[in-house]
Short mmCIF file of C-alpha atoms and ligand atoms in Angstrom, two decimals:
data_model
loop_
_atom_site.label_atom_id
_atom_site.label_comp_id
_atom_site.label_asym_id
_atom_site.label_seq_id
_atom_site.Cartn_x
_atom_site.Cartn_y
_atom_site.Cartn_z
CA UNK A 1 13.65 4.00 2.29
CA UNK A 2 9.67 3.48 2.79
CA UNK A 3 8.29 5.84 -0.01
CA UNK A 4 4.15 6.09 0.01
CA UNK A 5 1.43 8.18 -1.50
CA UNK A 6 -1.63 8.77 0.46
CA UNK A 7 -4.83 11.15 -0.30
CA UNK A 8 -6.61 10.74 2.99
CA UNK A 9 -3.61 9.53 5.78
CA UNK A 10 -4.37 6.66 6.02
CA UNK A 11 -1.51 4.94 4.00
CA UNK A 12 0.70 7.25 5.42
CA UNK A 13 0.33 6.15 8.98
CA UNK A 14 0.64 2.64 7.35
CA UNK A 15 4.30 3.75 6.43
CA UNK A 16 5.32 5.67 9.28
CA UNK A 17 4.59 2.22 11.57
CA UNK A 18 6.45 0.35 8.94
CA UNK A 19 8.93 2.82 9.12
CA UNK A 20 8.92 2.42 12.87
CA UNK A 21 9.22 -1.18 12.16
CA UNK A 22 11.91 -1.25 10.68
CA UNK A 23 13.61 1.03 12.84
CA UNK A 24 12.98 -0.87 16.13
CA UNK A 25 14.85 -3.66 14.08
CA UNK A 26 18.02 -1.83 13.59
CA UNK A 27 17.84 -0.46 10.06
CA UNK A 28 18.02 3.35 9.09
CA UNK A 29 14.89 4.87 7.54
CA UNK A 30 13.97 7.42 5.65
CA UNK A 31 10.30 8.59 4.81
CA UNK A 32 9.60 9.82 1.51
CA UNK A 33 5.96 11.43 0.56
CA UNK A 34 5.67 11.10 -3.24
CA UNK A 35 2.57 13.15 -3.22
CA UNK A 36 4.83 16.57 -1.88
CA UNK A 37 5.83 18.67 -4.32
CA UNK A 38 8.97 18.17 -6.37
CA UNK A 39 10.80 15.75 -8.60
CA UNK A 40 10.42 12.58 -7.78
CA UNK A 41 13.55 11.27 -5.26
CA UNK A 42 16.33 9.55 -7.26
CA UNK A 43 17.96 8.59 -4.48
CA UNK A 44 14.53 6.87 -3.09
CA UNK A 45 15.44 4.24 -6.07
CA UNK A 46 19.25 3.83 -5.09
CA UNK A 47 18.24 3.04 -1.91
CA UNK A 48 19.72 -0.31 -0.19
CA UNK A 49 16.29 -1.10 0.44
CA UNK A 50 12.88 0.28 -0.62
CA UNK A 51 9.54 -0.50 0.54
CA UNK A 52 6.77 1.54 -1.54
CA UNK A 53 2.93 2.43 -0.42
CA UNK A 54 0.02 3.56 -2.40
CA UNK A 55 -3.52 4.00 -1.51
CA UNK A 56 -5.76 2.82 -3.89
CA UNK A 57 -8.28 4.52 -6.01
CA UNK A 58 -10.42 3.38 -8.83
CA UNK A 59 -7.95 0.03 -8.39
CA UNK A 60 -4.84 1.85 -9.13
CA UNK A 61 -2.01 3.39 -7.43
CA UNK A 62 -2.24 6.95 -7.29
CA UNK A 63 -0.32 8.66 -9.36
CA UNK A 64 2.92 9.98 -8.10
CA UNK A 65 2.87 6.36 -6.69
CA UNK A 66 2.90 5.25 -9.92
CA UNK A 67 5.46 7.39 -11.58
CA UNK A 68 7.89 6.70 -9.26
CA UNK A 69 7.02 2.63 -9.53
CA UNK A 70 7.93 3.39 -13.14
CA UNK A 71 10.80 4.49 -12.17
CA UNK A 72 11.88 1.94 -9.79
CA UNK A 73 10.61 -0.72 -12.59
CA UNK A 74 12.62 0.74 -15.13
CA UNK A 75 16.34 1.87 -13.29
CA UNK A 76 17.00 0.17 -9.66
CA UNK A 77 18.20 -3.13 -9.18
CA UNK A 78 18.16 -4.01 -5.66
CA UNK A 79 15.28 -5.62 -3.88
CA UNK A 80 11.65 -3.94 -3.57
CA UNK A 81 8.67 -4.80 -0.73
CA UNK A 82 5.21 -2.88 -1.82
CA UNK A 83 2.26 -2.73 0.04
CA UNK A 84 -1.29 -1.39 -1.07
CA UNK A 85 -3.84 0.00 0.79
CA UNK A 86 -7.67 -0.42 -0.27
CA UNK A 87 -11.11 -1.16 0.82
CA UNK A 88 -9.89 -5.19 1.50
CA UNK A 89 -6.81 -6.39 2.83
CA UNK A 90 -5.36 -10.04 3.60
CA UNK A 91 -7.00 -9.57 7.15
CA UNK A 92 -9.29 -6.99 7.58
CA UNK A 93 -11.82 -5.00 5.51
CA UNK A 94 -14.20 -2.03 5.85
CA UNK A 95 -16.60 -3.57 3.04
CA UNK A 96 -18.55 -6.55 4.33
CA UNK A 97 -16.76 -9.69 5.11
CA UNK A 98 -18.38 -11.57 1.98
CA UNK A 99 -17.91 -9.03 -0.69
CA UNK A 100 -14.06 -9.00 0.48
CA UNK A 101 -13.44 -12.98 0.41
CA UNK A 102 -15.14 -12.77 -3.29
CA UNK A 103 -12.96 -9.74 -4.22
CA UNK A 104 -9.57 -11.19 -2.41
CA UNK A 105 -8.20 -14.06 -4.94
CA UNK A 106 -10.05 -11.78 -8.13
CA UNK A 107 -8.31 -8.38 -7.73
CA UNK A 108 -5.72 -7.94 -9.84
CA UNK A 109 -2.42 -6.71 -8.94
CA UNK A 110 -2.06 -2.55 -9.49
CA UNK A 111 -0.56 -2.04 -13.03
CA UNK A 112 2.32 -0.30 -10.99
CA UNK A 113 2.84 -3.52 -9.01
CA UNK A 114 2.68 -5.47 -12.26
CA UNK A 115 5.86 -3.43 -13.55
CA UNK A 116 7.69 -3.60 -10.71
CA UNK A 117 7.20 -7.47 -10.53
CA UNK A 118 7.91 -7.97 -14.28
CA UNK A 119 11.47 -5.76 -13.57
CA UNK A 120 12.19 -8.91 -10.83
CA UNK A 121 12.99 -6.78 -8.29
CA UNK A 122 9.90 -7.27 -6.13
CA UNK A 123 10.34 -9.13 -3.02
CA UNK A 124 6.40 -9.27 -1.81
CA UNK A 125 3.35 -6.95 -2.47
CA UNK A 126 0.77 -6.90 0.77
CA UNK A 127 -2.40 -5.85 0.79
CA UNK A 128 -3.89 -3.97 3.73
CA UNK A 129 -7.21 -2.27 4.36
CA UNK A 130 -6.97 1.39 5.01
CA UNK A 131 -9.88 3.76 6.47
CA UNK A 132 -12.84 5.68 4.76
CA UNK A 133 -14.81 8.23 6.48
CA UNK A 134 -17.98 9.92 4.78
CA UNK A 135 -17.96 12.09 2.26
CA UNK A 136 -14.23 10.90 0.92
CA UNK A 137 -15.44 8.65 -1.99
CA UNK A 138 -18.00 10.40 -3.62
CA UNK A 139 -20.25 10.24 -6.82
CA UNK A 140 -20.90 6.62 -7.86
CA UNK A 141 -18.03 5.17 -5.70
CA UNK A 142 -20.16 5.82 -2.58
CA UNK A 143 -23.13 3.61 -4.46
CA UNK A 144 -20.82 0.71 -4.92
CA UNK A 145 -19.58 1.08 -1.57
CA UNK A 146 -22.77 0.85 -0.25
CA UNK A 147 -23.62 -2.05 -2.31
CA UNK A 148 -20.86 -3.65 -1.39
CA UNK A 149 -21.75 -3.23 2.08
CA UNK A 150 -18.92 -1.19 2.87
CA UNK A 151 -19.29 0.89 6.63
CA UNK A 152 -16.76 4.10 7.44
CA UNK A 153 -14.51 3.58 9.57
CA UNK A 154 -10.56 2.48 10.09
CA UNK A 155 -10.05 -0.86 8.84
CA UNK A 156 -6.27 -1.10 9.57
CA UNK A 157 -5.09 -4.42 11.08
CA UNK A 158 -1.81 -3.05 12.67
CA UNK A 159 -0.64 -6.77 13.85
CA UNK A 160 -0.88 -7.33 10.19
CA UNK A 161 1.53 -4.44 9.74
CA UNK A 162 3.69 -5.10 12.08
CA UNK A 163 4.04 -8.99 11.57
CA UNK A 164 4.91 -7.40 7.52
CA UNK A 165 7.66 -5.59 8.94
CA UNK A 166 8.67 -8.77 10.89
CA UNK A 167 9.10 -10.77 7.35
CA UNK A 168 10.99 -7.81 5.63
CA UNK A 169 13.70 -8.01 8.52
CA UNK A 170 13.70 -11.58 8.27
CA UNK A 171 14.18 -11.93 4.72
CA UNK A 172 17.55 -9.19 5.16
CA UNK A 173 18.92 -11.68 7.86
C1 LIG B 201 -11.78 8.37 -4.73
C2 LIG B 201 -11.56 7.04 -4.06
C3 LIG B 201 -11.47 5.90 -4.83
C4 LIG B 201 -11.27 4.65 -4.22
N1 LIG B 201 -11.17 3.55 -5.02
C5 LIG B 201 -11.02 2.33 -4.42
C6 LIG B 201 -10.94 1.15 -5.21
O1 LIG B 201 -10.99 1.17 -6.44
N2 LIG B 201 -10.82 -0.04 -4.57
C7 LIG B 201 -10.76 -0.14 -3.21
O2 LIG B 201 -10.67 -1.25 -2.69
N3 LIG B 201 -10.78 0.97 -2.42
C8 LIG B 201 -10.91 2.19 -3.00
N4 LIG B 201 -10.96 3.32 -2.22
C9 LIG B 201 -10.75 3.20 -0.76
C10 LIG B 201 -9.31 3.64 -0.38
O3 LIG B 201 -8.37 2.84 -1.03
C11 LIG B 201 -9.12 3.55 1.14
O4 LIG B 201 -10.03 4.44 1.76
C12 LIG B 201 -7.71 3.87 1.56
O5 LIG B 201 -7.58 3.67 2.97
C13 LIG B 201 -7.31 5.30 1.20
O6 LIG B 201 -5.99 5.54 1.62
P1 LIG B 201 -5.54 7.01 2.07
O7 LIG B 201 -6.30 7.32 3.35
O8 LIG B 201 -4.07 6.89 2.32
O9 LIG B 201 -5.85 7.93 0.96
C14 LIG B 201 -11.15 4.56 -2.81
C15 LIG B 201 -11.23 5.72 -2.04
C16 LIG B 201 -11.43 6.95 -2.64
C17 LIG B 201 -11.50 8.19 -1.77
#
């Protein structure tokens, strides 16, 4: 199961090529969108094995993404891979290439991460960089991005993604 929450589509295509991923590798995969309407999916969390996605905003998971990592943290047992999608990840950024090697070893993990991890189910969390066109981070966001020399654009390092998926399969061997 690869569940993800996304505001602008960005994560989403993030977890469809994970999804596609782990597909070419053998496994059966469903997608679950935990921003559609509805209860969140109960059996998402009895799933053999879940990855979970979350753009970031204001350094959180969004928050279906994080009701359903509540979830997770609280009632499955099996194993967990979570990725999260932001302004800097482990090998690409849209902010500039200074303000993200400063911000990479100080960002703390997303609360919903945290819960997951303290529930030992996690496996791995990885952080990618999403995209960011104009107008979608408004009001004093788009002054820190700017300050932070942040340019719009798609960020996404999709050999990063893919060598991810590579290390989930490889840990199920
Ligand atoms: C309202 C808003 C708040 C954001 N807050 C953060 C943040 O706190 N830290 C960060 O690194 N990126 C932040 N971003 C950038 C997003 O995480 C990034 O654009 C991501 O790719 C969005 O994923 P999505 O396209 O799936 O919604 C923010 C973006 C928006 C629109």
């Amino acid at each position: 199961m690869v569940a993800y929450a996304s505001a602008n589509g960005s994560t989403e295509e993030i977890a469809d090529r994970v999804a596609d991923g782990l597909r070419a590798a053998g496994a059966t995969v469903h997608l679950c969108d935990l921003t559609a309407a509805g209860p969140p999916d109960h059996t998402a969390i009895g799933a053999d094995h879940l990855v979970i996605g979350s753009a970031i905003h204001n350094g959180q998971w969004l928050s279906a993404a994080e009701r359903f990592a509540e979830m997770v943290a609280n009632e499955r047992d099996g194993p967990v891979w979570a990725f999260s999608v932001s302004s800097v990840g482990e090998t690409s950024t849209f902010l500039s290439p200074r303000v993200a090697r400063f911000l990479r070893p100080r960002t703390p993990l997303p609360r919903a991460v945290a819960a997951i991890e303290a529930s030992g189910t996690l496996r791995d969390h990885r952080k990618f960089a999403g995209a960011i066109a104009k107008g979608d981070w408004p009001g004093v966001g788009r002054i820190v991005f700017r300050l932070m020399g942040g340019h719009y654009g798609d960020a996404r390092d999709w050999g990063d993604v893919d060598h991810w998926c590579r290390q989930i399969v490889d840990d199920n061997r």
